[in-house]
Amino acid sequence: MNEKNNTILLNNGVTMPTLGLGVFKIGDGKPVKDVVSYALKNGYRAIDTASVYGNEKGVGEGIRDSGVKRENIFVTSKVFTHEMGYQETLEAYNRSLDKLQLSYLDLYLVHWPKEGKYLETYRALVDLYKDGKVKAIGVSNFQISHLKALMENFDVLPSVNQIELHPLLQQLELRNFCTLNNIATIAWSPLMKGALDIPLLKEIGKKYAKSAAQVTLRWHLQNNIIVIPKSVHFSYIKENADIFDFMLSEEEMEKIASLNQDKRFGPDPDNFDF
Ligand code: NDP
């Protein structure tokens, strides 16, 4: 993996890798330990987990097993809806650190904008940040209305918004709002959960000897989007990192943009019940 040009500067001056490994639905213990260790040994420098994934312990083991120094790894976790509230969030943060066996996180996110809870939860994140306990804070699955509420209530803006984003769900209005307000966008399910059997992506890939997955990830990067593809297969983990040695043309970028169907694979942030 080419290490050049693969970071983004967040709004608080912290540098974040544009590629990370997502570990949703990877079992705790050896399964997640092995993929995290493999990814870090093969050039990845960021890991995206969450308390609700139930695998923070194994993620921490994978980090230590990799031999890569802690300060060179960007670790993200998230506070889930059943943990939200001011005091509850401070406790959830400590629980995550304890499971990961780390002394700090690089990025801590409010996982979902639970009504009646997300403002107090974000208040706890601001205090964790101001106390120097976390390098950067952000949110996930926030719509423009939720982001505006944060702007009205806090002097620290989120550094990132992690949202479902891929060629079939392009979220242009939300992305533009974030760009205008200097909030970086992270794409979750960047590979449409593996639904990559799309002729256009395969056709473009042929020109560069790249797969549909690599073309998709490259499209995100050229839109200034951070990607966190998940895989349990070493071959895919390696393939997904081999995206820094080719460039899609403007025409190809536009063709991929035309695939949008506003199709969600995950829950709708305006209508979820957990
Ligand atoms: P992805 O879009 O990353 O897709 C993962 C699927 O694609 C898996 O089935 C995987 O297969 C397959 N895959 C991976 N690489 C390739 C490849 N090169 N070729 C073909 N198939 C491939 O989906 P996720 O939903 O996992 O999203 C990624 C990450 O985003 C999560 O792991 C998590 O960290 C985060 N996330 C955050 C959410 C939030 O609310 N903030 C919600 C959902 C996800 P296999 O594993 O079998 O190798």
PDB file of C-alpha atoms and ligand atoms in Angstrom:
ATOM      1  CA  MET A   1       0.000   0.000   0.000  1.00  0.00           C
ATOM      2  CA  ASN A   2       1.302   3.394  -0.931  1.00  0.00           C
ATOM      3  CA  GLU A   3       1.462   5.412   2.271  1.00  0.00           C
ATOM      4  CA  LYS A   4       1.499   8.733   0.415  1.00  0.00           C
ATOM      5  CA  ASN A   5      -1.517  11.056   0.420  1.00  0.00           C
ATOM      6  CA  ASN A   6      -3.652   8.728   2.448  1.00  0.00           C
ATOM      7  CA  THR A   7      -4.569  10.951   5.374  1.00  0.00           C
ATOM      8  CA  ILE A   8      -7.060  13.748   5.900  1.00  0.00           C
ATOM      9  CA  LEU A   9      -6.692  16.726   8.247  1.00  0.00           C
ATOM     10  CA  LEU A  10      -9.642  16.960  10.630  1.00  0.00           C
ATOM     11  CA  ASN A  11     -11.074  20.311  11.784  1.00  0.00           C
ATOM     12  CA  ASN A  12      -9.132  20.165  15.074  1.00  0.00           C
ATOM     13  CA  GLY A  13      -5.733  19.548  13.453  1.00  0.00           C
ATOM     14  CA  VAL A  14      -5.695  15.774  14.014  1.00  0.00           C
ATOM     15  CA  THR A  15      -4.680  13.636  11.046  1.00  0.00           C
ATOM     16  CA  MET A  16      -6.887  10.655  10.159  1.00  0.00           C
ATOM     17  CA  PRO A  17      -6.079   7.859   7.669  1.00  0.00           C
ATOM     18  CA  THR A  18      -8.474   7.813   4.710  1.00  0.00           C
ATOM     19  CA  LEU A  19      -8.599   3.996   4.840  1.00  0.00           C
ATOM     20  CA  GLY A  20      -9.458   1.926   7.898  1.00  0.00           C
ATOM     21  CA  LEU A  21     -10.658  -1.589   8.621  1.00  0.00           C
ATOM     22  CA  GLY A  22     -14.301  -1.904   9.724  1.00  0.00           C
ATOM     23  CA  VAL A  23     -14.972  -4.784  12.122  1.00  0.00           C
ATOM     24  CA  PHE A  24     -18.790  -4.879  12.440  1.00  0.00           C
ATOM     25  CA  LYS A  25     -20.036  -8.480  12.829  1.00  0.00           C
ATOM     26  CA  ILE A  26     -16.555  -9.941  13.291  1.00  0.00           C
ATOM     27  CA  GLY A  27     -16.468 -12.138  16.381  1.00  0.00           C
ATOM     28  CA  ASP A  28     -14.526 -11.128  19.488  1.00  0.00           C
ATOM     29  CA  GLY A  29     -11.337 -12.985  20.378  1.00  0.00           C
ATOM     30  CA  LYS A  30      -9.330 -14.729  17.662  1.00  0.00           C
ATOM     31  CA  PRO A  31     -11.501 -13.840  14.621  1.00  0.00           C
ATOM     32  CA  VAL A  32     -11.192 -10.088  15.093  1.00  0.00           C
ATOM     33  CA  LYS A  33      -7.689 -10.261  16.570  1.00  0.00           C
ATOM     34  CA  ASP A  34      -6.403 -12.015  13.445  1.00  0.00           C
ATOM     35  CA  VAL A  35      -7.910  -9.605  10.905  1.00  0.00           C
ATOM     36  CA  VAL A  36      -6.892  -6.491  12.846  1.00  0.00           C
ATOM     37  CA  SER A  37      -3.344  -7.762  13.203  1.00  0.00           C
ATOM     38  CA  TYR A  38      -3.205  -8.769   9.524  1.00  0.00           C
ATOM     39  CA  ALA A  39      -4.560  -5.400   8.349  1.00  0.00           C
ATOM     40  CA  LEU A  40      -2.088  -3.424  10.455  1.00  0.00           C
ATOM     41  CA  LYS A  41       0.820  -5.589   9.275  1.00  0.00           C
ATOM     42  CA  ASN A  42      -0.299  -4.879   5.706  1.00  0.00           C
ATOM     43  CA  GLY A  43      -0.398  -1.096   5.814  1.00  0.00           C
ATOM     44  CA  TYR A  44      -3.753  -0.202   7.395  1.00  0.00           C
ATOM     45  CA  ARG A  45      -3.395   2.444  10.085  1.00  0.00           C
ATOM     46  CA  ALA A  46      -7.013   2.794  11.293  1.00  0.00           C
ATOM     47  CA  ILE A  47      -9.546   0.462  12.906  1.00  0.00           C
ATOM     48  CA  ASP A  48     -13.270   1.220  13.267  1.00  0.00           C
ATOM     49  CA  THR A  49     -15.075  -0.568  16.090  1.00  0.00           C
ATOM     50  CA  ALA A  50     -17.968   0.196  18.484  1.00  0.00           C
ATOM     51  CA  SER A  51     -19.079  -0.979  21.902  1.00  0.00           C
ATOM     52  CA  VAL A  52     -22.156  -2.597  20.342  1.00  0.00           C
ATOM     53  CA  TYR A  53     -19.986  -4.751  18.044  1.00  0.00           C
ATOM     54  CA  GLY A  54     -18.896  -6.636  21.168  1.00  0.00           C
ATOM     55  CA  ASN A  55     -15.361  -7.126  19.879  1.00  0.00           C
ATOM     56  CA  GLU A  56     -13.283  -4.330  21.431  1.00  0.00           C
ATOM     57  CA  LYS A  57     -11.270  -6.801  23.509  1.00  0.00           C
ATOM     58  CA  GLY A  58     -10.147  -8.722  20.424  1.00  0.00           C
ATOM     59  CA  VAL A  59      -9.466  -5.486  18.538  1.00  0.00           C
ATOM     60  CA  GLY A  60      -7.063  -4.458  21.305  1.00  0.00           C
ATOM     61  CA  GLU A  61      -5.381  -7.864  21.138  1.00  0.00           C
ATOM     62  CA  GLY A  62      -4.984  -7.514  17.371  1.00  0.00           C
ATOM     63  CA  ILE A  63      -3.422  -4.079  17.776  1.00  0.00           C
ATOM     64  CA  ARG A  64      -0.833  -5.420  20.216  1.00  0.00           C
ATOM     65  CA  ASP A  65      -0.227  -8.536  18.107  1.00  0.00           C
ATOM     66  CA  SER A  66       0.514  -6.420  15.013  1.00  0.00           C
ATOM     67  CA  GLY A  67       3.656  -4.907  16.487  1.00  0.00           C
ATOM     68  CA  VAL A  68       2.650  -1.494  15.063  1.00  0.00           C
ATOM     69  CA  LYS A  69       3.179   1.270  17.614  1.00  0.00           C
ATOM     70  CA  ARG A  70       0.038   2.614  19.272  1.00  0.00           C
ATOM     71  CA  GLU A  71       0.792   6.195  18.253  1.00  0.00           C
ATOM     72  CA  ASN A  72       0.794   5.122  14.604  1.00  0.00           C
ATOM     73  CA  ILE A  73      -2.696   3.605  14.767  1.00  0.00           C
ATOM     74  CA  PHE A  74      -5.977   5.539  14.623  1.00  0.00           C
ATOM     75  CA  VAL A  75      -8.609   3.791  16.759  1.00  0.00           C
ATOM     76  CA  THR A  76     -12.310   4.706  16.600  1.00  0.00           C
ATOM     77  CA  SER A  77     -15.094   3.473  18.858  1.00  0.00           C
ATOM     78  CA  LYS A  78     -18.675   4.600  19.475  1.00  0.00           C
ATOM     79  CA  VAL A  79     -21.176   4.993  22.298  1.00  0.00           C
ATOM     80  CA  PHE A  80     -24.378   3.065  21.538  1.00  0.00           C
ATOM     81  CA  THR A  81     -27.952   4.155  22.248  1.00  0.00           C
ATOM     82  CA  HIS A  82     -28.435   2.089  25.425  1.00  0.00           C
ATOM     83  CA  GLU A  83     -25.324   3.759  26.916  1.00  0.00           C
ATOM     84  CA  MET A  84     -26.338   7.350  26.154  1.00  0.00           C
ATOM     85  CA  GLY A  85     -26.691  10.207  28.645  1.00  0.00           C
ATOM     86  CA  TYR A  86     -23.970  12.391  30.188  1.00  0.00           C
ATOM     87  CA  GLN A  87     -22.642  10.245  33.038  1.00  0.00           C
ATOM     88  CA  GLU A  88     -23.467   7.016  31.195  1.00  0.00           C
ATOM     89  CA  THR A  89     -21.304   8.102  28.253  1.00  0.00           C
ATOM     90  CA  LEU A  90     -18.304   8.922  30.453  1.00  0.00           C
ATOM     91  CA  GLU A  91     -18.643   5.418  31.872  1.00  0.00           C
ATOM     92  CA  ALA A  92     -19.100   3.864  28.414  1.00  0.00           C
ATOM     93  CA  TYR A  93     -15.871   5.547  27.266  1.00  0.00           C
ATOM     94  CA  ASN A  94     -13.955   4.016  30.167  1.00  0.00           C
ATOM     95  CA  ARG A  95     -15.494   0.618  29.449  1.00  0.00           C
ATOM     96  CA  SER A  96     -14.342   0.807  25.826  1.00  0.00           C
ATOM     97  CA  LEU A  97     -10.797   1.762  26.889  1.00  0.00           C
ATOM     98  CA  ASP A  98     -10.790  -1.043  29.408  1.00  0.00           C
ATOM     99  CA  LYS A  99     -11.852  -3.641  26.842  1.00  0.00           C
ATOM    100  CA  LEU A 100      -9.417  -2.356  24.235  1.00  0.00           C
ATOM    101  CA  GLN A 101      -6.702  -2.042  26.912  1.00  0.00           C
ATOM    102  CA  LEU A 102      -5.801   1.376  25.548  1.00  0.00           C
ATOM    103  CA  SER A 103      -5.207   4.644  27.407  1.00  0.00           C
ATOM    104  CA  TYR A 104      -6.987   6.817  24.808  1.00  0.00           C
ATOM    105  CA  LEU A 105      -9.055   6.668  21.608  1.00  0.00           C
ATOM    106  CA  ASP A 106      -8.261   8.706  18.522  1.00  0.00           C
ATOM    107  CA  LEU A 107     -11.932   9.184  17.724  1.00  0.00           C
ATOM    108  CA  TYR A 108     -15.086   8.628  19.764  1.00  0.00           C
ATOM    109  CA  LEU A 109     -18.507   8.872  18.114  1.00  0.00           C
ATOM    110  CA  VAL A 110     -22.153   9.217  19.127  1.00  0.00           C
ATOM    111  CA  HIS A 111     -23.320   6.105  17.236  1.00  0.00           C
ATOM    112  CA  TRP A 112     -26.943   7.133  16.466  1.00  0.00           C
ATOM    113  CA  PRO A 113     -28.870  10.416  17.012  1.00  0.00           C
ATOM    114  CA  LYS A 114     -31.255   9.054  19.635  1.00  0.00           C
ATOM    115  CA  GLU A 115     -33.866  11.721  20.333  1.00  0.00           C
ATOM    116  CA  GLY A 116     -33.783  13.082  23.884  1.00  0.00           C
ATOM    117  CA  LYS A 117     -30.327  11.585  24.425  1.00  0.00           C
ATOM    118  CA  TYR A 118     -27.875  12.697  21.773  1.00  0.00           C
ATOM    119  CA  LEU A 119     -27.272  16.239  23.049  1.00  0.00           C
ATOM    120  CA  GLU A 120     -26.305  15.104  26.569  1.00  0.00           C
ATOM    121  CA  THR A 121     -24.215  12.334  25.052  1.00  0.00           C
ATOM    122  CA  TYR A 122     -22.383  14.795  22.839  1.00  0.00           C
ATOM    123  CA  ARG A 123     -21.864  17.048  25.880  1.00  0.00           C
ATOM    124  CA  ALA A 124     -19.951  14.189  27.503  1.00  0.00           C
ATOM    125  CA  LEU A 125     -17.834  13.777  24.358  1.00  0.00           C
ATOM    126  CA  VAL A 126     -16.986  17.497  24.404  1.00  0.00           C
ATOM    127  CA  ASP A 127     -15.841  17.180  28.021  1.00  0.00           C
ATOM    128  CA  LEU A 128     -13.782  14.057  27.259  1.00  0.00           C
ATOM    129  CA  TYR A 129     -12.171  16.020  24.447  1.00  0.00           C
ATOM    130  CA  LYS A 130     -11.556  19.151  26.522  1.00  0.00           C
ATOM    131  CA  ASP A 131     -10.043  16.980  29.261  1.00  0.00           C
ATOM    132  CA  GLY A 132      -7.578  15.553  26.718  1.00  0.00           C
ATOM    133  CA  LYS A 133      -8.923  12.023  27.052  1.00  0.00           C
ATOM    134  CA  VAL A 134      -9.715  11.571  23.338  1.00  0.00           C
ATOM    135  CA  LYS A 135      -7.946  13.064  20.300  1.00  0.00           C
ATOM    136  CA  ALA A 136     -11.101  13.871  18.322  1.00  0.00           C
ATOM    137  CA  ILE A 137     -14.864  13.494  18.655  1.00  0.00           C
ATOM    138  CA  GLY A 138     -17.657  13.083  16.172  1.00  0.00           C
ATOM    139  CA  VAL A 139     -21.033  11.645  15.351  1.00  0.00           C
ATOM    140  CA  SER A 140     -22.541   8.924  13.225  1.00  0.00           C
ATOM    141  CA  ASN A 141     -25.814   8.730  11.324  1.00  0.00           C
ATOM    142  CA  PHE A 142     -26.513  12.422  11.984  1.00  0.00           C
ATOM    143  CA  GLN A 143     -28.778  14.239   9.544  1.00  0.00           C
ATOM    144  CA  ILE A 144     -28.500  17.973   8.858  1.00  0.00           C
ATOM    145  CA  SER A 145     -31.119  18.716  11.532  1.00  0.00           C
ATOM    146  CA  HIS A 146     -29.087  16.865  14.185  1.00  0.00           C
ATOM    147  CA  LEU A 147     -25.884  18.618  13.147  1.00  0.00           C
ATOM    148  CA  LYS A 148     -27.609  22.002  13.336  1.00  0.00           C
ATOM    149  CA  ALA A 149     -28.745  21.185  16.878  1.00  0.00           C
ATOM    150  CA  LEU A 150     -25.120  20.519  17.853  1.00  0.00           C
ATOM    151  CA  MET A 151     -24.036  23.807  16.285  1.00  0.00           C
ATOM    152  CA  GLU A 152     -26.624  25.688  18.313  1.00  0.00           C
ATOM    153  CA  ASN A 153     -25.623  24.047  21.584  1.00  0.00           C
ATOM    154  CA  PHE A 154     -21.852  23.520  21.528  1.00  0.00           C
ATOM    155  CA  ASP A 155     -18.644  25.395  20.808  1.00  0.00           C
ATOM    156  CA  VAL A 156     -16.882  22.211  19.673  1.00  0.00           C
ATOM    157  CA  LEU A 157     -18.099  20.901  16.321  1.00  0.00           C
ATOM    158  CA  PRO A 158     -17.856  17.195  15.505  1.00  0.00           C
ATOM    159  CA  SER A 159     -14.732  16.407  13.484  1.00  0.00           C
ATOM    160  CA  VAL A 160     -16.532  13.704  11.503  1.00  0.00           C
ATOM    161  CA  ASN A 161     -19.945  12.351  10.585  1.00  0.00           C
ATOM    162  CA  GLN A 162     -19.905   8.616   9.824  1.00  0.00           C
ATOM    163  CA  ILE A 163     -22.839   7.755   7.552  1.00  0.00           C
ATOM    164  CA  GLU A 164     -24.040   5.015   5.248  1.00  0.00           C
ATOM    165  CA  LEU A 165     -22.583   6.052   1.917  1.00  0.00           C
ATOM    166  CA  HIS A 166     -21.828   4.228  -1.351  1.00  0.00           C
ATOM    167  CA  PRO A 167     -22.666   4.480  -5.063  1.00  0.00           C
ATOM    168  CA  LEU A 168     -26.292   3.449  -4.444  1.00  0.00           C
ATOM    169  CA  LEU A 169     -26.761   5.972  -1.577  1.00  0.00           C
ATOM    170  CA  GLN A 170     -24.757   9.094  -2.260  1.00  0.00           C
ATOM    171  CA  GLN A 171     -26.151  11.558   0.331  1.00  0.00           C
ATOM    172  CA  LEU A 172     -25.011  14.609  -1.618  1.00  0.00           C
ATOM    173  CA  GLU A 173     -26.912  17.216   0.401  1.00  0.00           C
ATOM    174  CA  LEU A 174     -25.631  15.886   3.732  1.00  0.00           C
ATOM    175  CA  ARG A 175     -22.079  15.546   2.388  1.00  0.00           C
ATOM    176  CA  ASN A 176     -22.134  19.115   1.077  1.00  0.00           C
ATOM    177  CA  PHE A 177     -23.430  20.407   4.400  1.00  0.00           C
ATOM    178  CA  CYS A 178     -20.580  18.632   6.194  1.00  0.00           C
ATOM    179  CA  THR A 179     -17.970  19.926   3.745  1.00  0.00           C
ATOM    180  CA  LEU A 180     -19.239  23.512   4.148  1.00  0.00           C
ATOM    181  CA  ASN A 181     -18.962  23.158   7.920  1.00  0.00           C
ATOM    182  CA  ASN A 182     -15.563  21.463   7.872  1.00  0.00           C
ATOM    183  CA  ILE A 183     -16.868  18.130   9.139  1.00  0.00           C
ATOM    184  CA  ALA A 184     -15.184  15.136   7.451  1.00  0.00           C
ATOM    185  CA  THR A 185     -17.395  12.347   6.108  1.00  0.00           C
ATOM    186  CA  ILE A 186     -16.694   8.682   6.788  1.00  0.00           C
ATOM    187  CA  ALA A 187     -18.559   6.139   4.646  1.00  0.00           C
ATOM    188  CA  TRP A 188     -19.945   3.089   6.397  1.00  0.00           C
ATOM    189  CA  SER A 189     -20.871   0.111   4.234  1.00  0.00           C
ATOM    190  CA  PRO A 190     -18.661   1.759   1.599  1.00  0.00           C
ATOM    191  CA  LEU A 191     -18.859  -1.486  -0.421  1.00  0.00           C
ATOM    192  CA  MET A 192     -22.657  -1.814  -0.210  1.00  0.00           C
ATOM    193  CA  LYS A 193     -22.145  -4.761   2.144  1.00  0.00           C
ATOM    194  CA  GLY A 194     -20.544  -6.685  -0.715  1.00  0.00           C
ATOM    195  CA  ALA A 195     -23.309  -6.090  -3.327  1.00  0.00           C
ATOM    196  CA  LEU A 196     -20.661  -5.263  -5.920  1.00  0.00           C
ATOM    197  CA  ASP A 197     -22.126  -7.024  -8.924  1.00  0.00           C
ATOM    198  CA  ILE A 198     -22.631  -3.755 -10.823  1.00  0.00           C
ATOM    199  CA  PRO A 199     -21.565  -3.837 -14.506  1.00  0.00           C
ATOM    200  CA  LEU A 200     -20.336  -0.217 -14.606  1.00  0.00           C
ATOM    201  CA  LEU A 201     -17.969  -0.736 -11.656  1.00  0.00           C
ATOM    202  CA  LYS A 202     -16.603  -3.930 -13.180  1.00  0.00           C
ATOM    203  CA  GLU A 203     -16.229  -2.320 -16.587  1.00  0.00           C
ATOM    204  CA  ILE A 204     -14.277   0.653 -15.199  1.00  0.00           C
ATOM    205  CA  GLY A 205     -12.168  -1.762 -13.156  1.00  0.00           C
ATOM    206  CA  LYS A 206     -11.039  -3.633 -16.283  1.00  0.00           C
ATOM    207  CA  LYS A 207      -9.273  -0.518 -17.576  1.00  0.00           C
ATOM    208  CA  TYR A 208      -7.103  -0.291 -14.453  1.00  0.00           C
ATOM    209  CA  ALA A 209      -6.894  -4.026 -13.647  1.00  0.00           C
ATOM    210  CA  LYS A 210      -8.850  -3.320 -10.455  1.00  0.00           C
ATOM    211  CA  SER A 211     -11.929  -4.964  -8.936  1.00  0.00           C
ATOM    212  CA  ALA A 212     -15.370  -3.382  -8.503  1.00  0.00           C
ATOM    213  CA  ALA A 213     -14.520  -3.049  -4.795  1.00  0.00           C
ATOM    214  CA  GLN A 214     -11.325  -1.142  -5.536  1.00  0.00           C
ATOM    215  CA  VAL A 215     -13.088   1.138  -8.030  1.00  0.00           C
ATOM    216  CA  THR A 216     -15.778   1.862  -5.433  1.00  0.00           C
ATOM    217  CA  LEU A 217     -13.259   2.683  -2.714  1.00  0.00           C
ATOM    218  CA  ARG A 218     -11.288   4.864  -5.129  1.00  0.00           C
ATOM    219  CA  TRP A 219     -14.482   6.751  -6.005  1.00  0.00           C
ATOM    220  CA  HIS A 220     -14.984   7.522  -2.311  1.00  0.00           C
ATOM    221  CA  LEU A 221     -11.394   8.698  -1.857  1.00  0.00           C
ATOM    222  CA  GLN A 222     -11.605  11.030  -4.851  1.00  0.00           C
ATOM    223  CA  ASN A 223     -14.753  12.522  -3.268  1.00  0.00           C
ATOM    224  CA  ASN A 224     -12.702  13.212  -0.088  1.00  0.00           C
ATOM    225  CA  ILE A 225     -14.540  10.503   1.805  1.00  0.00           C
ATOM    226  CA  ILE A 226     -12.859   8.303   4.424  1.00  0.00           C
ATOM    227  CA  VAL A 227     -13.556   4.567   3.936  1.00  0.00           C
ATOM    228  CA  ILE A 228     -13.718   1.704   6.439  1.00  0.00           C
ATOM    229  CA  PRO A 229     -14.420  -1.458   4.395  1.00  0.00           C
ATOM    230  CA  LYS A 230     -14.929  -4.654   6.402  1.00  0.00           C
ATOM    231  CA  SER A 231     -13.733  -8.117   5.476  1.00  0.00           C
ATOM    232  CA  VAL A 232     -12.825 -11.326   7.235  1.00  0.00           C
ATOM    233  CA  HIS A 233     -10.778 -12.527   4.242  1.00  0.00           C
ATOM    234  CA  PHE A 234      -7.084 -11.618   4.149  1.00  0.00           C
ATOM    235  CA  SER A 235      -7.202 -11.454   0.329  1.00  0.00           C
ATOM    236  CA  TYR A 236     -10.008  -8.853   0.386  1.00  0.00           C
ATOM    237  CA  ILE A 237      -8.320  -6.886   3.192  1.00  0.00           C
ATOM    238  CA  LYS A 238      -5.215  -6.619   1.042  1.00  0.00           C
ATOM    239  CA  GLU A 239      -7.186  -5.862  -2.129  1.00  0.00           C
ATOM    240  CA  ASN A 240      -9.145  -3.077  -0.411  1.00  0.00           C
ATOM    241  CA  ALA A 241      -5.906  -1.319   0.530  1.00  0.00           C
ATOM    242  CA  ASP A 242      -4.498  -1.460  -2.992  1.00  0.00           C
ATOM    243  CA  ILE A 243      -6.295   1.687  -4.119  1.00  0.00           C
ATOM    244  CA  PHE A 244      -3.630   4.390  -4.034  1.00  0.00           C
ATOM    245  CA  ASP A 245      -1.951   3.744  -7.391  1.00  0.00           C
ATOM    246  CA  PHE A 246      -4.658   4.694  -9.882  1.00  0.00           C
ATOM    247  CA  MET A 247      -6.959   7.624 -10.564  1.00  0.00           C
ATOM    248  CA  LEU A 248     -10.511   7.609 -11.937  1.00  0.00           C
ATOM    249  CA  SER A 249     -11.214  10.186 -14.643  1.00  0.00           C
ATOM    250  CA  GLU A 250     -13.813  12.911 -14.116  1.00  0.00           C
ATOM    251  CA  GLU A 251     -16.052  11.120 -16.583  1.00  0.00           C
ATOM    252  CA  GLU A 252     -15.797   7.861 -14.624  1.00  0.00           C
ATOM    253  CA  MET A 253     -16.513   9.694 -11.366  1.00  0.00           C
ATOM    254  CA  GLU A 254     -19.661  11.160 -12.948  1.00  0.00           C
ATOM    255  CA  LYS A 255     -20.774   7.805 -14.344  1.00  0.00           C
ATOM    256  CA  ILE A 256     -20.510   6.269 -10.875  1.00  0.00           C
ATOM    257  CA  ALA A 257     -22.405   9.262  -9.455  1.00  0.00           C
ATOM    258  CA  SER A 258     -25.251   8.369 -11.839  1.00  0.00           C
ATOM    259  CA  LEU A 259     -25.717   5.007 -10.045  1.00  0.00           C
ATOM    260  CA  ASN A 260     -27.409   6.691  -7.075  1.00  0.00           C
ATOM    261  CA  GLN A 261     -30.789   5.197  -6.078  1.00  0.00           C
ATOM    262  CA  ASP A 262     -31.003   6.549  -2.494  1.00  0.00           C
ATOM    263  CA  LYS A 263     -30.960   2.881  -1.509  1.00  0.00           C
ATOM    264  CA  ARG A 264     -30.181   2.082   2.122  1.00  0.00           C
ATOM    265  CA  PHE A 265     -28.846  -1.264   3.310  1.00  0.00           C
ATOM    266  CA  GLY A 266     -29.006  -0.146   6.958  1.00  0.00           C
ATOM    267  CA  PRO A 267     -31.482   1.695   9.214  1.00  0.00           C
ATOM    268  CA  ASP A 268     -32.801   5.170   8.401  1.00  0.00           C
ATOM    269  CA  PRO A 269     -31.468   7.747  10.925  1.00  0.00           C
ATOM    270  CA  ASP A 270     -34.835   9.545  10.839  1.00  0.00           C
ATOM    271  CA  ASN A 271     -36.737   6.388  11.686  1.00  0.00           C
ATOM    272  CA  PHE A 272     -35.009   3.806  13.874  1.00  0.00           C
ATOM    273  CA  ASP A 273     -36.193   2.087  17.026  1.00  0.00           C
ATOM    274  CA  PHE A 274     -33.126   1.041  19.046  1.00  0.00           C
TER     275      PHE A 274
HETATM  276  P1  NDP B   1     -18.976  -3.093   3.715  1.00  0.00           P
HETATM  277  O1  NDP B   1     -19.593  -2.209   2.714  1.00  0.00           O
HETATM  278  O2  NDP B   1     -17.612  -2.791   4.206  1.00  0.00           O
HETATM  279  O3  NDP B   1     -19.030  -4.560   3.109  1.00  0.00           O
HETATM  280  C1  NDP B   1     -18.592  -5.678   3.797  1.00  0.00           C
HETATM  281  C2  NDP B   1     -18.949  -6.905   2.959  1.00  0.00           C
HETATM  282  O4  NDP B   1     -18.279  -6.829   1.705  1.00  0.00           O
HETATM  283  C3  NDP B   1     -18.556  -8.208   3.607  1.00  0.00           C
HETATM  284  O5  NDP B   1     -19.572  -9.151   3.303  1.00  0.00           O
HETATM  285  C4  NDP B   1     -17.270  -8.572   2.906  1.00  0.00           C
HETATM  286  O6  NDP B   1     -17.080  -9.953   2.810  1.00  0.00           O
HETATM  287  C5  NDP B   1     -17.483  -7.971   1.527  1.00  0.00           C
HETATM  288  N1  NDP B   1     -16.211  -7.534   0.903  1.00  0.00           N
HETATM  289  C6  NDP B   1     -15.234  -6.811   1.479  1.00  0.00           C
HETATM  290  N2  NDP B   1     -14.245  -6.575   0.609  1.00  0.00           N
HETATM  291  C7  NDP B   1     -14.603  -7.161  -0.549  1.00  0.00           C
HETATM  292  C8  NDP B   1     -13.987  -7.262  -1.810  1.00  0.00           C
HETATM  293  N3  NDP B   1     -12.802  -6.703  -2.064  1.00  0.00           N
HETATM  294  N4  NDP B   1     -14.642  -7.949  -2.794  1.00  0.00           N
HETATM  295  C9  NDP B   1     -15.850  -8.527  -2.557  1.00  0.00           C
HETATM  296  N5  NDP B   1     -16.486  -8.457  -1.368  1.00  0.00           N
HETATM  297  C10 NDP B   1     -15.865  -7.778  -0.366  1.00  0.00           C
HETATM  298  O7  NDP B   1     -20.032  -3.224   4.928  1.00  0.00           O
HETATM  299  P2  NDP B   1     -20.069  -2.967   6.500  1.00  0.00           P
HETATM  300  O8  NDP B   1     -21.513  -2.836   6.805  1.00  0.00           O
HETATM  301  O9  NDP B   1     -19.285  -3.954   7.243  1.00  0.00           O
HETATM  302  O10 NDP B   1     -19.424  -1.526   6.701  1.00  0.00           O
HETATM  303  C11 NDP B   1     -18.049  -1.326   6.946  1.00  0.00           C
HETATM  304  C12 NDP B   1     -17.808  -0.831   8.357  1.00  0.00           C
HETATM  305  O11 NDP B   1     -18.540   0.349   8.619  1.00  0.00           O
HETATM  306  C13 NDP B   1     -18.308  -1.783   9.449  1.00  0.00           C
HETATM  307  O12 NDP B   1     -17.497  -2.926   9.591  1.00  0.00           O
HETATM  308  C14 NDP B   1     -18.313  -0.867  10.634  1.00  0.00           C
HETATM  309  O13 NDP B   1     -17.004  -0.672  11.125  1.00  0.00           O
HETATM  310  C15 NDP B   1     -18.861   0.413  10.004  1.00  0.00           C
HETATM  311  N6  NDP B   1     -20.333   0.531  10.156  1.00  0.00           N
HETATM  312  C16 NDP B   1     -20.799   1.595  10.889  1.00  0.00           C
HETATM  313  C17 NDP B   1     -22.154   1.779  11.088  1.00  0.00           C
HETATM  314  C18 NDP B   1     -22.625   2.936  11.880  1.00  0.00           C
HETATM  315  O14 NDP B   1     -23.811   2.988  12.224  1.00  0.00           O
HETATM  316  N7  NDP B   1     -21.777   3.886  12.209  1.00  0.00           N
HETATM  317  C19 NDP B   1     -23.147   0.839  10.537  1.00  0.00           C
HETATM  318  C20 NDP B   1     -22.561  -0.225   9.746  1.00  0.00           C
HETATM  319  C21 NDP B   1     -21.211  -0.339   9.563  1.00  0.00           C
HETATM  320  P3  NDP B   1     -16.293 -10.856   3.889  1.00  0.00           P
HETATM  321  O15 NDP B   1     -16.395 -10.188   5.232  1.00  0.00           O
HETATM  322  O16 NDP B   1     -16.992 -12.167   3.815  1.00  0.00           O
HETATM  323  O17 NDP B   1     -14.882 -10.936   3.456  1.00  0.00           O
END
